[in-house]
Tab-separated table of C-alpha atoms in Angstrom:
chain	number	residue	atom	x	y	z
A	1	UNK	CA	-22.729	-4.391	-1.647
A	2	UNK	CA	-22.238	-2.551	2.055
A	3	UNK	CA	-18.992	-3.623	3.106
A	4	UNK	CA	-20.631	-2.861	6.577
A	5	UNK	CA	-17.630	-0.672	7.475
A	6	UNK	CA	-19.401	2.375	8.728
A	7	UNK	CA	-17.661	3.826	11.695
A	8	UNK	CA	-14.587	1.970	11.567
A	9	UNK	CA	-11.616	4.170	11.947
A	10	UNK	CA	-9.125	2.916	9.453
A	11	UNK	CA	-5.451	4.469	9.000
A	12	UNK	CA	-4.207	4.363	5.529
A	13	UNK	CA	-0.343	4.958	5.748
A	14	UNK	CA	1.256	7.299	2.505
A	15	UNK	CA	-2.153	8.256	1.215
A	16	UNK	CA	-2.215	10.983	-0.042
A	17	UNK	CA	-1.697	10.130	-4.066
A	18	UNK	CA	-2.040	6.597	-6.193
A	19	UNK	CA	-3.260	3.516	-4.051
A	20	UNK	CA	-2.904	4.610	-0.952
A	21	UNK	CA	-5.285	7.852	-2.215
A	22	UNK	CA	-7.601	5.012	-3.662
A	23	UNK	CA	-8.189	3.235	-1.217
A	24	UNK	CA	-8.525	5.948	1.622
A	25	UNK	CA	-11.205	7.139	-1.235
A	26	UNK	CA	-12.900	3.469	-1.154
A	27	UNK	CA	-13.071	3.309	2.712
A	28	UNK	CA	-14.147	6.793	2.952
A	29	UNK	CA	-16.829	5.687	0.319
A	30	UNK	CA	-17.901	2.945	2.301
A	31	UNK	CA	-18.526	4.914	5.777
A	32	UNK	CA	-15.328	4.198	7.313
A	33	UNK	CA	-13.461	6.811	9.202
A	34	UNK	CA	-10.179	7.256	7.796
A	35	UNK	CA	-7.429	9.128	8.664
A	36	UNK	CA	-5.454	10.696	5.556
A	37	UNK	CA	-1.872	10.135	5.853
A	38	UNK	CA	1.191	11.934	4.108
A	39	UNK	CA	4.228	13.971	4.837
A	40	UNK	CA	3.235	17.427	4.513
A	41	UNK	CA	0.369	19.195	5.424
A	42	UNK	CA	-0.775	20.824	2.226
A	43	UNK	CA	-0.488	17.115	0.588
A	44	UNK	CA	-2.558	15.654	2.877
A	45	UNK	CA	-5.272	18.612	2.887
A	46	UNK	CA	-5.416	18.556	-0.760
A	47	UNK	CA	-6.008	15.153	-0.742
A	48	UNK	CA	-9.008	15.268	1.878
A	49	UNK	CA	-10.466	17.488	-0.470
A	50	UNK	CA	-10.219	14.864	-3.220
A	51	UNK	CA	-11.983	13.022	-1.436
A	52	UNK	CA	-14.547	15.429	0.294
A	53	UNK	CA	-15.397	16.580	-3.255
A	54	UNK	CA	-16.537	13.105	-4.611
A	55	UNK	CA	-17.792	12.297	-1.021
A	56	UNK	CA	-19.204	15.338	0.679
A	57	UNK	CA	-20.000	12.935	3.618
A	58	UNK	CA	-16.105	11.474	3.724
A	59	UNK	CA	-15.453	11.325	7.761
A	60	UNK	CA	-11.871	12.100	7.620
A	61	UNK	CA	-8.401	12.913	9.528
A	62	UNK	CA	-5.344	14.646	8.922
A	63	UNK	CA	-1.945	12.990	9.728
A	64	UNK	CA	0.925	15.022	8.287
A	65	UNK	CA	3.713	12.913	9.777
A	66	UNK	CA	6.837	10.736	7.550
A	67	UNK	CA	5.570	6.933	9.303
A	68	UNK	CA	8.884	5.830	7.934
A	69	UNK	CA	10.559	7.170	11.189
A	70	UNK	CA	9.882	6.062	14.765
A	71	UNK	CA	9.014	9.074	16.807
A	72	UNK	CA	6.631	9.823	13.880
A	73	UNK	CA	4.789	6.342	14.530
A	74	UNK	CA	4.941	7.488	18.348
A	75	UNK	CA	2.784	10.921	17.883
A	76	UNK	CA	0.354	9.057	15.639
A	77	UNK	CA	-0.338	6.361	17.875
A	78	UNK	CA	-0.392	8.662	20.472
A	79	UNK	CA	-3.078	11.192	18.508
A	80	UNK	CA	-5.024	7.711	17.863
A	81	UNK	CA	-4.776	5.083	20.016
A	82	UNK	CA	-7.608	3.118	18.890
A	83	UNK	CA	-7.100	2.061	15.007
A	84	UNK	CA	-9.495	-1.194	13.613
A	85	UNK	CA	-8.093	-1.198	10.028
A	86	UNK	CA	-4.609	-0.555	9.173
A	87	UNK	CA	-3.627	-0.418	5.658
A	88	UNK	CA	0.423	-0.309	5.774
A	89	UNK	CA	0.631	1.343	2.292
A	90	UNK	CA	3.453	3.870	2.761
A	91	UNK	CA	6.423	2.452	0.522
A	92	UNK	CA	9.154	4.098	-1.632
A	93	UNK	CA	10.938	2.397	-4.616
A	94	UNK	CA	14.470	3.503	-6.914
A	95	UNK	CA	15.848	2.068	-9.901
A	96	UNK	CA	19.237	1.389	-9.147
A	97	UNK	CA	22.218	-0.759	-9.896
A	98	UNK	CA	23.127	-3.930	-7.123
A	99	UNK	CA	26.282	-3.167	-7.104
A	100	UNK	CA	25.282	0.886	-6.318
A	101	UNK	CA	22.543	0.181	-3.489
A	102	UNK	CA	24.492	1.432	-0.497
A	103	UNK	CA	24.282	0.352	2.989
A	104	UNK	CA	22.519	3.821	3.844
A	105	UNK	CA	19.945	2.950	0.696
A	106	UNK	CA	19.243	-0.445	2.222
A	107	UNK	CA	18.464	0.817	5.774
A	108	UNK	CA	16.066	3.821	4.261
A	109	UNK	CA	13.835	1.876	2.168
A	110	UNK	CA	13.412	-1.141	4.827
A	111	UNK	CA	12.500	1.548	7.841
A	112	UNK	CA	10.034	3.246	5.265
A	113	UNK	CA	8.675	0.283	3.098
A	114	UNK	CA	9.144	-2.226	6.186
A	115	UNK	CA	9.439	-0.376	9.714
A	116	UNK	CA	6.920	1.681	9.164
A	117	UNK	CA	4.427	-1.190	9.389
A	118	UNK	CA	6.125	-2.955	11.909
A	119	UNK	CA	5.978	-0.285	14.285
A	120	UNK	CA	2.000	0.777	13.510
A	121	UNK	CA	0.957	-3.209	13.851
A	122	UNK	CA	3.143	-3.427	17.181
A	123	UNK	CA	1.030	-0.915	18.881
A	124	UNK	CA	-2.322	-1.860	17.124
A	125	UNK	CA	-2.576	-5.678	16.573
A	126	UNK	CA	-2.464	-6.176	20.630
A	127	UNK	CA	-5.686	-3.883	21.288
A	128	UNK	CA	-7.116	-5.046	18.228
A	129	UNK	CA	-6.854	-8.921	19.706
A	130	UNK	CA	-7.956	-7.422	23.201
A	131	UNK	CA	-10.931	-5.825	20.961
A	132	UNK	CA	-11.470	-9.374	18.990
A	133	UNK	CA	-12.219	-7.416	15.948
A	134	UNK	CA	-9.603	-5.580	13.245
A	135	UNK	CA	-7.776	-5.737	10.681
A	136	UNK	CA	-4.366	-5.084	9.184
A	137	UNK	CA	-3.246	-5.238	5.793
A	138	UNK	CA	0.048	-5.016	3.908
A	139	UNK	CA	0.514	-3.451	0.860
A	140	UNK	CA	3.059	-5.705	-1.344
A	141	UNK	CA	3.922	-6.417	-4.777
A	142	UNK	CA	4.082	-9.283	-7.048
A	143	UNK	CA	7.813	-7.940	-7.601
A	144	UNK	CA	7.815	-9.990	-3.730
A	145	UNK	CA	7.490	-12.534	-6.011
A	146	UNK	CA	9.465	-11.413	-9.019
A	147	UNK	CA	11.990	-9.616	-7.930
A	148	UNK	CA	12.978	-6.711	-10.584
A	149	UNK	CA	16.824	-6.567	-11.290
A	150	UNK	CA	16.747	-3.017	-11.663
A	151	UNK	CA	15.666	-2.504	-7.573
A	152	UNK	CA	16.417	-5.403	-5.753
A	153	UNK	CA	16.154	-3.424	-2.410
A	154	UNK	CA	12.509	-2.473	-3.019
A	155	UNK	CA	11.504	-6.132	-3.832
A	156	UNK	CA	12.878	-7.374	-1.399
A	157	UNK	CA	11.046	-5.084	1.223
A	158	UNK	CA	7.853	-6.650	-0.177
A	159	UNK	CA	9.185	-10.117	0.269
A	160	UNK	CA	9.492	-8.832	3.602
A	161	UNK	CA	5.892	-7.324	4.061
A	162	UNK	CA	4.607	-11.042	3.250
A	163	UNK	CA	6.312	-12.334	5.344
A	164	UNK	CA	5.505	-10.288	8.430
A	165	UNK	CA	1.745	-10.300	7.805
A	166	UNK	CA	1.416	-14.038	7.514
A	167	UNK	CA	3.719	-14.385	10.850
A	168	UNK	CA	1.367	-11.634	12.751
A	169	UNK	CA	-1.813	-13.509	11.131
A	170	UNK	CA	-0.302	-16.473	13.220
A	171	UNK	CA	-0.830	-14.875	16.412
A	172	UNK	CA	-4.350	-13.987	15.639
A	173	UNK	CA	-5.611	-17.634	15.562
A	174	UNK	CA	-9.515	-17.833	17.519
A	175	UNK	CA	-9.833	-13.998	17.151
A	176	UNK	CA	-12.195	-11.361	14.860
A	177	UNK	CA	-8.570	-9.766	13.787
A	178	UNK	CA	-7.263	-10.956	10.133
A	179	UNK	CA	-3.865	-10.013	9.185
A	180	UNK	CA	-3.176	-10.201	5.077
A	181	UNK	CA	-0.894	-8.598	2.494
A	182	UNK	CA	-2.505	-7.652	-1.325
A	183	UNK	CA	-0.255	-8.251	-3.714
A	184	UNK	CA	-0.322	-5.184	-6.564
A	185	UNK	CA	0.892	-5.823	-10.046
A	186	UNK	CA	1.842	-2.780	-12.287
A	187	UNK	CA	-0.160	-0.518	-11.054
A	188	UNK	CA	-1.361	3.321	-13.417
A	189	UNK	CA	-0.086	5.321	-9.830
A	190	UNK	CA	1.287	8.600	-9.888
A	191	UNK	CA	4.649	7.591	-9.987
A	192	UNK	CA	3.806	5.307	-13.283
A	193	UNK	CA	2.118	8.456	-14.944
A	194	UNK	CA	4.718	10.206	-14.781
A	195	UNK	CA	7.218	8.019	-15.842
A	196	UNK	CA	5.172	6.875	-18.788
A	197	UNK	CA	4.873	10.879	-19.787
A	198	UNK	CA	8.767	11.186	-19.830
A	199	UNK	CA	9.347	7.857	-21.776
A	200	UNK	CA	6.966	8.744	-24.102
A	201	UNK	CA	8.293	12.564	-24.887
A	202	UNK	CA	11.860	11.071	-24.617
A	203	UNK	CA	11.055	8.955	-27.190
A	204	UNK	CA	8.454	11.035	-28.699
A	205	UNK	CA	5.765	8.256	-29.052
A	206	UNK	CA	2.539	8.638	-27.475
A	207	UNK	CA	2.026	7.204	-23.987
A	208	UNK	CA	-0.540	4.149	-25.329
A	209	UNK	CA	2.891	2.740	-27.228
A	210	UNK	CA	5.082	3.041	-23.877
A	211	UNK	CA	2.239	0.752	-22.374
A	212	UNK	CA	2.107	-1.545	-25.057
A	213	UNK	CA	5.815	-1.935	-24.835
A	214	UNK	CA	6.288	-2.262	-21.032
A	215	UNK	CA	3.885	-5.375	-21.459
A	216	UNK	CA	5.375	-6.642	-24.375
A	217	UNK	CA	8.958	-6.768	-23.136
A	218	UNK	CA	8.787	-5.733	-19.221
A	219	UNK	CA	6.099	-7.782	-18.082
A	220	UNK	CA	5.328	-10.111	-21.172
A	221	UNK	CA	2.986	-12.995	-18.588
A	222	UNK	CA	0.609	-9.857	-17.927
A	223	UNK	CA	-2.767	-11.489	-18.011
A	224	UNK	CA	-4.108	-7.663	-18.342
A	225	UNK	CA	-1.937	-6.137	-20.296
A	226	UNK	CA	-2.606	-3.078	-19.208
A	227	UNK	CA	-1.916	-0.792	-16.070
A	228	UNK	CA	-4.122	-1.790	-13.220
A	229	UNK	CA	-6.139	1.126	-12.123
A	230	UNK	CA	-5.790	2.402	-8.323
A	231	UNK	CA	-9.596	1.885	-7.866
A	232	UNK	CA	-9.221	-1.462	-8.858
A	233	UNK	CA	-6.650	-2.186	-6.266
A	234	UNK	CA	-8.737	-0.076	-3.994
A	235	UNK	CA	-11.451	-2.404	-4.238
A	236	UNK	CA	-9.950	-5.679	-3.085
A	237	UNK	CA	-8.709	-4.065	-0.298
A	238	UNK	CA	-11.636	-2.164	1.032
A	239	UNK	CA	-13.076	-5.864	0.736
A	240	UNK	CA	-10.502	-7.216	2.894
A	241	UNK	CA	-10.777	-4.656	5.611
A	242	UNK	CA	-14.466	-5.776	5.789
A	243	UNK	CA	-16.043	-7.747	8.124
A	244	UNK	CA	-17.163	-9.905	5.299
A	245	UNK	CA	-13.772	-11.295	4.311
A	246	UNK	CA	-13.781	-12.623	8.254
A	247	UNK	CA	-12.679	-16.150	6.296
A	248	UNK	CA	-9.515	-14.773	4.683
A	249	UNK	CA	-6.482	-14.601	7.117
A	250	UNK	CA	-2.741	-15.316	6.361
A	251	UNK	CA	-2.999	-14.267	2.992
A	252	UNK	CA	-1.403	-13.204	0.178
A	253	UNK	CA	-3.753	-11.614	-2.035
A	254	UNK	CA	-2.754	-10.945	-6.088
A	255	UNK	CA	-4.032	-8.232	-7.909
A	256	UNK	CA	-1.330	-8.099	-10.374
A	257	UNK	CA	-3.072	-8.740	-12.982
A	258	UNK	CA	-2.160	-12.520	-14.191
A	259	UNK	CA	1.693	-10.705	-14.236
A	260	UNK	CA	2.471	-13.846	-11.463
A	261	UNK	CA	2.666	-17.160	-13.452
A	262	UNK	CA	2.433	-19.910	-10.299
A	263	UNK	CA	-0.772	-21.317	-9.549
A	264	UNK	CA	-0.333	-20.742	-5.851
């Protein structure tokens, strides 16, 4: 299927590893123009190669800047002005105690996981409604839904992210722009690799039994019951940032994997 994004300069926050890497991939894949995004140079030029090497054609851009602080967001707007997909993917999590999250945590995951994409849609949505045409997505969680006990902060930053993108989709109303959030389930990132690989030498079981006991005791209403693969993520979100998903605005979008019980 052409997603008929050819050309479209897209800016895929924290992409430089797990979905944010996939999906940069998928646009990339697709004919977009995507600019690469991470903190360091050498991450996000090893990354572009990723992607050049599966896609010798990949139009691509390098962003080293941390989008989790303001001035950052201020020289990347300034270096591109003109953005018609934004995927706010750049997020941070940290298992931690309630009682432990201090006020210092709080305010450093909600200007990375939250701010960031604040400050990238305040400067974007308005020329992409004076454009009629764009698109800006959020990347959330089902813990937005579910939020885990072990990091409250982090789910409730993707509450957050929902609810942002459905107020912004409210402004859009009689324009080409669509403004949506993707819920991801539990997710095989790079993050999740590794952690598997520790529990399972910790424990010294293989890596296949750490998986069949996250879903067994962790997330037991997995429809899946497995990791979701980036590329699968990838996928409904290259959709999204499509012209052909014109009809989907507002929304909150699962691919958790069944992990979400509700019907709605």
């Amino acid at each position: 299927m052409d997603l008929q994004l050819t050309g479209k300069l897209s800016l895929v926050t924290g992409s430089t590893a797990g979905i944010g890497f996939a999906i940069a991939e998928a646009l990339a894949a697709e004919g977009a123009r995507v600019i690469v995004n991470g903190r360091t140079e050498a991450r996000v030029k090893e990354a572009a190669d990723r992607i050049r090497a599966s896609h010798p054609k990949a139009q691509l851009d390098l962003l080293a800047l941390d989008l989790g602080t303001p001035q950052a967001v201020i020289d990347a707007t300034r270096r591109f002005p003109e953005v018609e997909i934004l995927v706010n993917n750049l997020g941070v999590y940290e298992p931690k105690p309630f009682e432990e999250i201090t006020d210092e945590d709080w305010r450093a995951i909600i200007e990375t996981n939250f701010m960031s994409g604040v400050r990238l849609s305040r400067h974007y949505l308005p020329r992409m409604r004076f454009e009629d045409w764009g698109r800006i997505l959020f990347i959330s969680s089902e813990s937005a839904v579910n939020i885990p006990v072990e990091m409250i902060h982090y789910g409730v930053t993707k509450t957050m992210q929902i609810a942002l993108a459905r107020g912004l989709a409210e402004t859009t109303a009689g324009t080409g722009v669509t403004v949506n959030s993707v819920l991801a389930g539990p997710t095989r990132s790079e993050g999740v690799e590794g952690f598997i690989e520790d529990m399972a030498r910790t424990k010294n079981v293989t890596k296949a039994q750490i998986e069949e006991d996250f879903f067994e005791h962790v997330r037991p209403s997995s429809l899946l019951q497995r990791f979701a693969t980036c590329p699968e993520v990838a996928s409904m979100v290259a959709y999204l940032a499509s012209p052909l998903a014109a009809a989907t605005n507002g929304a909150a979008v699962r691919v958790e994997g069944g992990v979400l019980r509700s019907i709605l």
